[in-house]
Short mmCIF file of C-alpha atoms and ligand atoms in Angstrom, two decimals:
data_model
loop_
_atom_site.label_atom_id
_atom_site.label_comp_id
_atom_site.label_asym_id
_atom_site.label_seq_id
_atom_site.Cartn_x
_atom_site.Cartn_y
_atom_site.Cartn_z
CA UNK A 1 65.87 15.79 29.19
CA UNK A 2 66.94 19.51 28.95
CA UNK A 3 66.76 21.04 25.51
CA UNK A 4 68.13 24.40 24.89
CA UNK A 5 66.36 26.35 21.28
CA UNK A 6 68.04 29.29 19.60
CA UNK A 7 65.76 31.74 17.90
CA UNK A 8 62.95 30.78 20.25
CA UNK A 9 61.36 33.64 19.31
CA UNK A 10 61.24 32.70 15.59
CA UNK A 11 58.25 31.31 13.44
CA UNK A 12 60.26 27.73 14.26
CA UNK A 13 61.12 28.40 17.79
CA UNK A 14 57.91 29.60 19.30
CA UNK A 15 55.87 26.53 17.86
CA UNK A 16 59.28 24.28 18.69
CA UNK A 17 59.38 25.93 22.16
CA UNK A 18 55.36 25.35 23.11
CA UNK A 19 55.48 21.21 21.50
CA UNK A 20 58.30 20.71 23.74
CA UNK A 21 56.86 21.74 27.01
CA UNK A 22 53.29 20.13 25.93
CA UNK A 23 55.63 16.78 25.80
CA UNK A 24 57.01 17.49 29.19
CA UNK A 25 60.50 18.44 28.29
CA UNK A 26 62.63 21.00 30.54
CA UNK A 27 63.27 23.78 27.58
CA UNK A 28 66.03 26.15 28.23
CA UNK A 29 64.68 29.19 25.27
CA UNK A 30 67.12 31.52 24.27
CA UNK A 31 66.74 34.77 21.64
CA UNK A 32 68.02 38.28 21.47
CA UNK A 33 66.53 40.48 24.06
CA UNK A 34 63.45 39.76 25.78
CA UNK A 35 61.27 36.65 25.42
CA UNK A 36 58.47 37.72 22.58
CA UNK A 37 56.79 33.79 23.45
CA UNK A 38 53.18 34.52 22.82
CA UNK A 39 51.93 32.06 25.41
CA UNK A 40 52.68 31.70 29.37
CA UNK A 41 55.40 28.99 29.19
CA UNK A 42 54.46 26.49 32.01
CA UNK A 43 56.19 23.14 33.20
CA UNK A 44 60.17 22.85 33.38
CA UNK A 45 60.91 26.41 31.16
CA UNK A 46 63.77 29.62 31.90
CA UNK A 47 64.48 31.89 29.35
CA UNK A 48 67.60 33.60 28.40
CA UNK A 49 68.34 36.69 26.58
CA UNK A 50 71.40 35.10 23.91
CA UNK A 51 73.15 36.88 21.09
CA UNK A 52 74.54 33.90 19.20
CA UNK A 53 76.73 36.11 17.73
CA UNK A 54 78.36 37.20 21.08
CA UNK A 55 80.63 34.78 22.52
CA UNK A 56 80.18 36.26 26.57
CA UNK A 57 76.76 35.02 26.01
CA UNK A 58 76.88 31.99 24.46
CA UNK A 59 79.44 30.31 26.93
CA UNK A 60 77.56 32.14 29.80
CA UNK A 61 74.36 30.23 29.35
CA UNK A 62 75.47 27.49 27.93
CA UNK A 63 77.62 26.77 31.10
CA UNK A 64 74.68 27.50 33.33
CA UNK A 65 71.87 25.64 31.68
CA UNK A 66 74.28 22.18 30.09
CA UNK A 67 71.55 21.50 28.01
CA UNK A 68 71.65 17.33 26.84
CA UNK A 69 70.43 18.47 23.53
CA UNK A 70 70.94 21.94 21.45
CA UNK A 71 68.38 23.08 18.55
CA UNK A 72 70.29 25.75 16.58
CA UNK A 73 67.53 27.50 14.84
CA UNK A 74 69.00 30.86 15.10
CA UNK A 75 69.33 32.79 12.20
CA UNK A 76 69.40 36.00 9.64
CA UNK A 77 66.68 34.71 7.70
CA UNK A 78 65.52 37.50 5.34
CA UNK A 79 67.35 36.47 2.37
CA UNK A 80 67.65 39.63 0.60
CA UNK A 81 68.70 41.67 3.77
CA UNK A 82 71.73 38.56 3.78
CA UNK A 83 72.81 39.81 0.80
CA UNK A 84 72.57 43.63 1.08
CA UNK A 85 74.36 43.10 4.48
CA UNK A 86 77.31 40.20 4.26
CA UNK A 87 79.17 40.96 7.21
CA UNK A 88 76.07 40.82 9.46
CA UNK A 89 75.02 37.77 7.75
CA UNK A 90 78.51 36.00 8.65
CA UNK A 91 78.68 37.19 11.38
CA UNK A 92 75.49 35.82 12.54
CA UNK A 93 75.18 32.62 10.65
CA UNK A 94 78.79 31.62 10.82
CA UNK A 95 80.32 32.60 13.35
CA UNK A 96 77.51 32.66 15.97
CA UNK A 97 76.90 28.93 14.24
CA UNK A 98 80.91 28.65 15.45
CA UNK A 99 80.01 29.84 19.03
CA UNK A 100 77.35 27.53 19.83
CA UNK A 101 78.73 24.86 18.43
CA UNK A 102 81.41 25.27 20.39
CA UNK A 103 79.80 25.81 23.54
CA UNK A 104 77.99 22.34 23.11
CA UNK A 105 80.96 20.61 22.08
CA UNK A 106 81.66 21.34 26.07
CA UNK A 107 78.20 21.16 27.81
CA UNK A 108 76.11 19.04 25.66
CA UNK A 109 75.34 15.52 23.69
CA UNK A 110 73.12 16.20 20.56
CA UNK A 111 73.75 18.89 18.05
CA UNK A 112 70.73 19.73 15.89
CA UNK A 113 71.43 22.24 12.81
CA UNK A 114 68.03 23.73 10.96
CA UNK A 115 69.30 24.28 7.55
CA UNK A 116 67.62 25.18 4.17
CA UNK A 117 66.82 24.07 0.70
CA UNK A 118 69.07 27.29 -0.12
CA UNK A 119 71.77 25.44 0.14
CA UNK A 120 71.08 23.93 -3.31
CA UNK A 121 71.14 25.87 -7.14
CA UNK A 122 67.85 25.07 -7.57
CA UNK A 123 68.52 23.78 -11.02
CA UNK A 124 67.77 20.02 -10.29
CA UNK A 125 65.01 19.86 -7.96
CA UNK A 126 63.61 17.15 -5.66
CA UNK A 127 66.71 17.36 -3.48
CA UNK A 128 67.68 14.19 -1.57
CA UNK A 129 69.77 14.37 1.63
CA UNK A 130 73.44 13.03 -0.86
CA UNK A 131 72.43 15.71 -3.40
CA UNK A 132 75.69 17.85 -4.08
CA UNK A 133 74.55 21.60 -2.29
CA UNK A 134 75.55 24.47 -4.42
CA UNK A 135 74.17 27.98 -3.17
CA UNK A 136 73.70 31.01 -5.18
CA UNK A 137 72.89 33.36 -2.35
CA UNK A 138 74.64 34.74 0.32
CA UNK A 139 72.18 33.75 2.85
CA UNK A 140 72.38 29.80 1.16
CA UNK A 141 76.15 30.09 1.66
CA UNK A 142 76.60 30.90 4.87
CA UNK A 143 74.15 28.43 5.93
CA UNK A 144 76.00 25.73 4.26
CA UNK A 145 79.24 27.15 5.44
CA UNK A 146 77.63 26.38 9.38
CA UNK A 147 76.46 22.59 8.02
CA UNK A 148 80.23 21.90 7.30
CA UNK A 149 81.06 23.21 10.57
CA UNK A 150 78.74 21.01 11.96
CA UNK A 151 79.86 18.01 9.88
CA UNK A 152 83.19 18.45 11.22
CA UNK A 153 82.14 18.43 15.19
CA UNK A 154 82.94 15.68 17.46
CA UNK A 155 79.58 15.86 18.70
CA UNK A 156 76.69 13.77 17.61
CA UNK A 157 74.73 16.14 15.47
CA UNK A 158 71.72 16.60 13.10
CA UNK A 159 71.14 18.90 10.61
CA UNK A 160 67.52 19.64 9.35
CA UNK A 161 67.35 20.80 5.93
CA UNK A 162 63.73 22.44 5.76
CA UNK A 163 61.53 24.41 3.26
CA UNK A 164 59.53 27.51 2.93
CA UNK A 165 57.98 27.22 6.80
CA UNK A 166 54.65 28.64 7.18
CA UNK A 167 52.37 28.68 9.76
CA UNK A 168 50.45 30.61 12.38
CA UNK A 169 52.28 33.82 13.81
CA UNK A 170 52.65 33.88 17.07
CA UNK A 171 54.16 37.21 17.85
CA UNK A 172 55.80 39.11 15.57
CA UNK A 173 57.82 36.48 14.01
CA UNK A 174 58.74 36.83 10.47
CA UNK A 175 56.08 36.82 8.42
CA UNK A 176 55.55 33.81 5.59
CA UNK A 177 54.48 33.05 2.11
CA UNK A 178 50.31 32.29 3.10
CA UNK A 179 50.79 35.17 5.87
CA UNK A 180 51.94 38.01 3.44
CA UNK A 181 49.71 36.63 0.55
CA UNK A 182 46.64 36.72 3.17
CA UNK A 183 47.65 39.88 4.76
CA UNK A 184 48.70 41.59 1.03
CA UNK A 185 45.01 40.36 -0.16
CA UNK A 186 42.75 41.43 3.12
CA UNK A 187 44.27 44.80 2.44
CA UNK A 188 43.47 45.38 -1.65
CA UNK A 189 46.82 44.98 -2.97
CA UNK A 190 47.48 43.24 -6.44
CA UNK A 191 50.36 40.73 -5.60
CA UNK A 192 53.19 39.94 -8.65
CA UNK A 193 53.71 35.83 -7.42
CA UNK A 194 55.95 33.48 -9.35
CA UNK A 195 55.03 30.90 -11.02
CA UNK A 196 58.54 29.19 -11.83
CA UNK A 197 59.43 28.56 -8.69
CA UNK A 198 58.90 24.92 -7.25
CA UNK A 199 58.76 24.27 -3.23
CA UNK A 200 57.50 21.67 -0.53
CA UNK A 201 56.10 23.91 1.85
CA UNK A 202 56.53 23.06 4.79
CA UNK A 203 53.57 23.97 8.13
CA UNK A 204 56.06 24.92 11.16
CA UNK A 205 53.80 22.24 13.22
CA UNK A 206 55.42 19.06 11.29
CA UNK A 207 58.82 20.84 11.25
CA UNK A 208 58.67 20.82 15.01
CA UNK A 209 57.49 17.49 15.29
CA UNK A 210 60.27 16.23 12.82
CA UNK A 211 62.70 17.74 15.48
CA UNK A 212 60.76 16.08 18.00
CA UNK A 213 61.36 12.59 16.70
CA UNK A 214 65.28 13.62 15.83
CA UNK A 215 65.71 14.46 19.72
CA UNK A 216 63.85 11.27 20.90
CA UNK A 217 65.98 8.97 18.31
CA UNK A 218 69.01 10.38 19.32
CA UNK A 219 69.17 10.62 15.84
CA UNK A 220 72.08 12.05 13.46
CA UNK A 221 73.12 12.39 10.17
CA UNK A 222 71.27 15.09 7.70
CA UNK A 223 67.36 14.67 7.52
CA UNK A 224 64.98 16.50 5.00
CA UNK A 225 61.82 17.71 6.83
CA UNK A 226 59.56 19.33 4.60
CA UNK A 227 55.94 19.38 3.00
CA UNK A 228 54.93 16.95 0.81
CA UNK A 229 53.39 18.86 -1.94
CA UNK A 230 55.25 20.50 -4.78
CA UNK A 231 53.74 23.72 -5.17
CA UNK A 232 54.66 27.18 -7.39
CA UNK A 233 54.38 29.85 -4.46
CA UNK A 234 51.64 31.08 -7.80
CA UNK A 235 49.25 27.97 -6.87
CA UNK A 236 50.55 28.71 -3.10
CA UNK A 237 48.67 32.11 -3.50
CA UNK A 238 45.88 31.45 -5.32
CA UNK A 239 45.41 28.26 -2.58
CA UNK A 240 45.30 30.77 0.54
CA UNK A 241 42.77 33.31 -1.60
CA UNK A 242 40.68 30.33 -2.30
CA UNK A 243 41.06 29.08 1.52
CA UNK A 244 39.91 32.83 2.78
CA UNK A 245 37.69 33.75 -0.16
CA UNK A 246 39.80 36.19 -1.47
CA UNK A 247 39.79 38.13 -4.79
CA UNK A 248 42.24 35.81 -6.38
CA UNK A 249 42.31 37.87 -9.61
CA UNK A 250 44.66 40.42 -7.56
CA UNK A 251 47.36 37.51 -7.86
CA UNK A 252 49.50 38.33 -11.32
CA UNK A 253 51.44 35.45 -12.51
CA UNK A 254 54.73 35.99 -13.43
CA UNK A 255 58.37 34.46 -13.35
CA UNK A 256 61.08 34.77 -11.72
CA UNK A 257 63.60 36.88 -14.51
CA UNK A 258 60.82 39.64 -13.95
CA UNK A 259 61.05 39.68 -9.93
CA UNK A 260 63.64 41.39 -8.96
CA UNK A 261 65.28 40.48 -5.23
CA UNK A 262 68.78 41.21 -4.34
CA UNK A 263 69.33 37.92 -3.25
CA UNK A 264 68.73 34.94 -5.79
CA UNK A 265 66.53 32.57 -5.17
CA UNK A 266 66.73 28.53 -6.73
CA UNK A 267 64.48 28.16 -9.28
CA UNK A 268 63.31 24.52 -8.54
CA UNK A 269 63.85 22.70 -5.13
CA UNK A 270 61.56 20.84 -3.00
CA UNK A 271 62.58 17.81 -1.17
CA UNK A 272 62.46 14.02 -1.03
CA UNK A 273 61.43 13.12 2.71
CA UNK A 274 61.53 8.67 2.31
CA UNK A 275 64.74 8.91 4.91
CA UNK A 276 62.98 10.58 7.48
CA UNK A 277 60.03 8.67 6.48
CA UNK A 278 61.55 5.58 7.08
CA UNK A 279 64.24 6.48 10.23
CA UNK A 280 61.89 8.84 12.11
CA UNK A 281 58.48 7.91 10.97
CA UNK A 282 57.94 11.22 10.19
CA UNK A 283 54.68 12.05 8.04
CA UNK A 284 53.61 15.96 7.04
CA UNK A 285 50.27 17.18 6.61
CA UNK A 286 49.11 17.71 2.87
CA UNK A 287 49.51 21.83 2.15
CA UNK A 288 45.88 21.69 2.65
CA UNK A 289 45.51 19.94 5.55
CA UNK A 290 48.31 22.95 7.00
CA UNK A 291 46.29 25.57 5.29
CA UNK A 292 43.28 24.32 7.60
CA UNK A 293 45.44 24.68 10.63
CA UNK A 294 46.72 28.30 10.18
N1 NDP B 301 61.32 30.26 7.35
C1 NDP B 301 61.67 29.47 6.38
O1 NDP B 301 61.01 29.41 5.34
C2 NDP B 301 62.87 28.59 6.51
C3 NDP B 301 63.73 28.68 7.62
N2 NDP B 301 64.83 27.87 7.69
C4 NDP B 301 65.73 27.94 8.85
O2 NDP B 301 64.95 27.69 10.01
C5 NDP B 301 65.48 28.39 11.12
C6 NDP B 301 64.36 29.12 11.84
O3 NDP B 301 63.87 30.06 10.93
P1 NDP B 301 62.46 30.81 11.21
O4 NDP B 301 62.00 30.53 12.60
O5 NDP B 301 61.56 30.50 10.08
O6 NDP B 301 62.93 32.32 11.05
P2 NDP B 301 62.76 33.56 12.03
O7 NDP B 301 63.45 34.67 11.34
O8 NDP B 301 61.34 33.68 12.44
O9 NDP B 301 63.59 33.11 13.32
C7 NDP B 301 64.97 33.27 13.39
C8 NDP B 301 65.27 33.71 14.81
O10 NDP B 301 66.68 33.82 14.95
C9 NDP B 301 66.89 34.95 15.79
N3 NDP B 301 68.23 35.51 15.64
C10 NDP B 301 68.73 36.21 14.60
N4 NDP B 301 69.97 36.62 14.89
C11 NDP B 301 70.25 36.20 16.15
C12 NDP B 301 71.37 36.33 17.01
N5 NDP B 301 72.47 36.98 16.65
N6 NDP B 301 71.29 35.78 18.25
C13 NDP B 301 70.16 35.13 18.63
N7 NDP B 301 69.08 34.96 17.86
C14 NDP B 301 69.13 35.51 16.63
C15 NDP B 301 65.85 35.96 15.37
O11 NDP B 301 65.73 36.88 16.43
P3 NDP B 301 64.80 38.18 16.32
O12 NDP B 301 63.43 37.63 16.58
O13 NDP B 301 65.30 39.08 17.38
O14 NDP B 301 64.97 38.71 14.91
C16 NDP B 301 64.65 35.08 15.13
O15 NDP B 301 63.84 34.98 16.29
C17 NDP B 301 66.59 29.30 10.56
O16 NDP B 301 67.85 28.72 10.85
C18 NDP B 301 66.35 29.30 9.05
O17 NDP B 301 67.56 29.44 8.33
C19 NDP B 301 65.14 26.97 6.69
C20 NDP B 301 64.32 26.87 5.57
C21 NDP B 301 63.12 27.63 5.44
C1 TDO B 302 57.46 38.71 -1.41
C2 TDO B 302 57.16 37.87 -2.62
C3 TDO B 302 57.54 36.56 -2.65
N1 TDO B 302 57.28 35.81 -3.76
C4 TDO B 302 57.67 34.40 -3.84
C5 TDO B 302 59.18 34.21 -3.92
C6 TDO B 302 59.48 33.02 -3.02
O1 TDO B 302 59.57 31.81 -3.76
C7 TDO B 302 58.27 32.92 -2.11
C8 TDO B 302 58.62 33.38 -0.73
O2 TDO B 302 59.21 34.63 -0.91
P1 TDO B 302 59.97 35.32 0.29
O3 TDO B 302 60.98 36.20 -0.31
O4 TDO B 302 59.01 35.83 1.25
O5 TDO B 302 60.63 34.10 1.00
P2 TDO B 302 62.07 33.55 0.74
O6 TDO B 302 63.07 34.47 1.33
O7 TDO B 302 62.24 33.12 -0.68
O8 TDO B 302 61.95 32.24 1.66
C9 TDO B 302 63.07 31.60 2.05
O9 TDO B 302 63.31 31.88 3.41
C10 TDO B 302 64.53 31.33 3.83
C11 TDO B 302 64.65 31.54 5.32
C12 TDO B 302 64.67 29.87 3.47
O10 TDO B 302 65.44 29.16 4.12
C13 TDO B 302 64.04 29.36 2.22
O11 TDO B 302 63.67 27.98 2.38
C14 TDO B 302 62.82 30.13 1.85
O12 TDO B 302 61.73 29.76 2.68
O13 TDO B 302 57.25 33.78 -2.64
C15 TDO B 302 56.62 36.33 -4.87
O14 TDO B 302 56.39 35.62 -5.83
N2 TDO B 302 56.24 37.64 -4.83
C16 TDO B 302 56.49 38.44 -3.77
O15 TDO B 302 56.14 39.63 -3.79
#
């Protein structure tokens, strides 16, 4: 079976990308310019340098590789550059959702959408896959905008609503919560963390697996795949400066009315995982079990 990733130079698609091959698949992996993959793919693999966002591109591979099955995990992800920058955000998120979707509507069988828990306000918390979204970002809207698109396909799809990925970086993806607190810590800095935001963290490793199991059910519908822990990113911190004996007294508590970022972030959100539970079998690691990986 031929599976064709978006982003596969992302956080997601690199560790998406290298579980794939390990289970034998033929992986088509697609980003903007030249393949960053940290490892020497072998087994059934091409890269292809794809702009989601440009249409030439899309159609161009799409109609050379006919993937069976299409992981959209391409993405502007920094939230606050989303909302300093709308157009590129649309244009990227949307409409290069719009071109791929497309593009598989002709060449391929199974859809699969990586979403967020941005989609959601953030006032209720513990978000369930019939939970009514309501974004208060730019970056959250325009990735609902692409579920809707998706929702409306004739194509069997998937979307995968996920949650503050972290994980080992490859190459010069974008960096993550335990990352930046590790990094921010190694180098002396005092780090302002909140302590009002709630999260299931999710390690990048059970994210890809969840897609795994998505792709061999042929399975469709929307599916939370997430961590299993609620955590503040606060006792996120202080876990990674415990887990690399680091001077957790540079970690100051505080909320989220005094850190400022352009783009707004949901105070509470987190998710339920018992559907994917009990359709996929899907099972995370405990935060610290993931910690232990990284
Ligand atoms: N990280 C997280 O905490 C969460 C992520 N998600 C979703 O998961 C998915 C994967 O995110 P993640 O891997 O973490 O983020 P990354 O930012 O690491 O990966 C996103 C990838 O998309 C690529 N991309 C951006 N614009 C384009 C474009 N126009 N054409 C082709 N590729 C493009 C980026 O390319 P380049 O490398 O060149 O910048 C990057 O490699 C995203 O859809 C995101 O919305 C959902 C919830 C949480
Ligand atoms: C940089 C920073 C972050 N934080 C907190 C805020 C936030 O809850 C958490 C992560 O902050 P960041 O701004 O790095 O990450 P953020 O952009 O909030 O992460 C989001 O990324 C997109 C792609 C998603 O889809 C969301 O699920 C979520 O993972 O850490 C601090 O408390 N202090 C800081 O200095």
């Amino acid at each position: 079976m031929k599976v064709l990733i978006t982003g596969a130079n992302g956080l997601l698609g690199q560790h998406l990308t290298k579980l794939l091959l390990d289970k034998n698949y033929q992986v088509v992996a697609t980003g903007r310019g030249e393949s960053r993959l940290p490892f020497e793919p072998s087994g059934n693999y091409s890269y292809h340098s794809m702009d989601i966002a440009n249409a030439f591109d899309t159609y161009a591979v799409m109609n050379r590789e006919r993937p069976d099955v299409v992981v959209h995990a391409a993405a502007m992800t920094q939230v606050d550059e989303c909302e300093l920058q709308p157009e590129q955000c649309d244009r990227i998120n949307v409409q290069g959702t719009a071109q791929i979707l497309t593009d598989a509507e002709t060449f391929s069988s199974h859809f699969i959408y990586i979403s967020t828990d941005f989609v959601f306000d953030g006032e209720k918390g513990n978000y369930s896959e019939d939970d009514e979204p309501l974004p208060i970002s730019l970056y959250g809207f325009t990735k609902l905008q692409a579920e809707s698109m998706v929702q409306t396909s004739e194509l069997p799809f998937a979307i995968v609503r996920t949650c503050l990925v972290y994980g080992n970086l490859l190459k010069g993806t974008r960096s993550n919560i335990v990352s930046w607190a590790k990094d921010s810590l190694e180098q002396g800095k005092t780090i302002q963390v909140v302590s009002d935001q709630v999260r299931t963290p999710t390690y990048v490793g059970d994210l890809a697996k969840g897609i795994v199991l998505i792709i061999e059910k042929k399975a469709t519908g929307i599916y939370n795949i997430s961590g299993k822990d609620w955590l503040t990113p606060y006792d996120i911190a202080i876990k990674t400066a415990n887990k690399y004996q680091l001077d957790a007294g540079r970690i100051v508590k505080v909320d989220a009315s005094t850190f400022k970022q352009p783009g707004r972030r949901p105070l509470k959100t987190g998710f339920v995982i018992e559907k994917a539970r009990k359709e996929l079998g899907y099972e995370p690691m405990s935060f610290d079990e993931g910690l232990n990986l990284m």
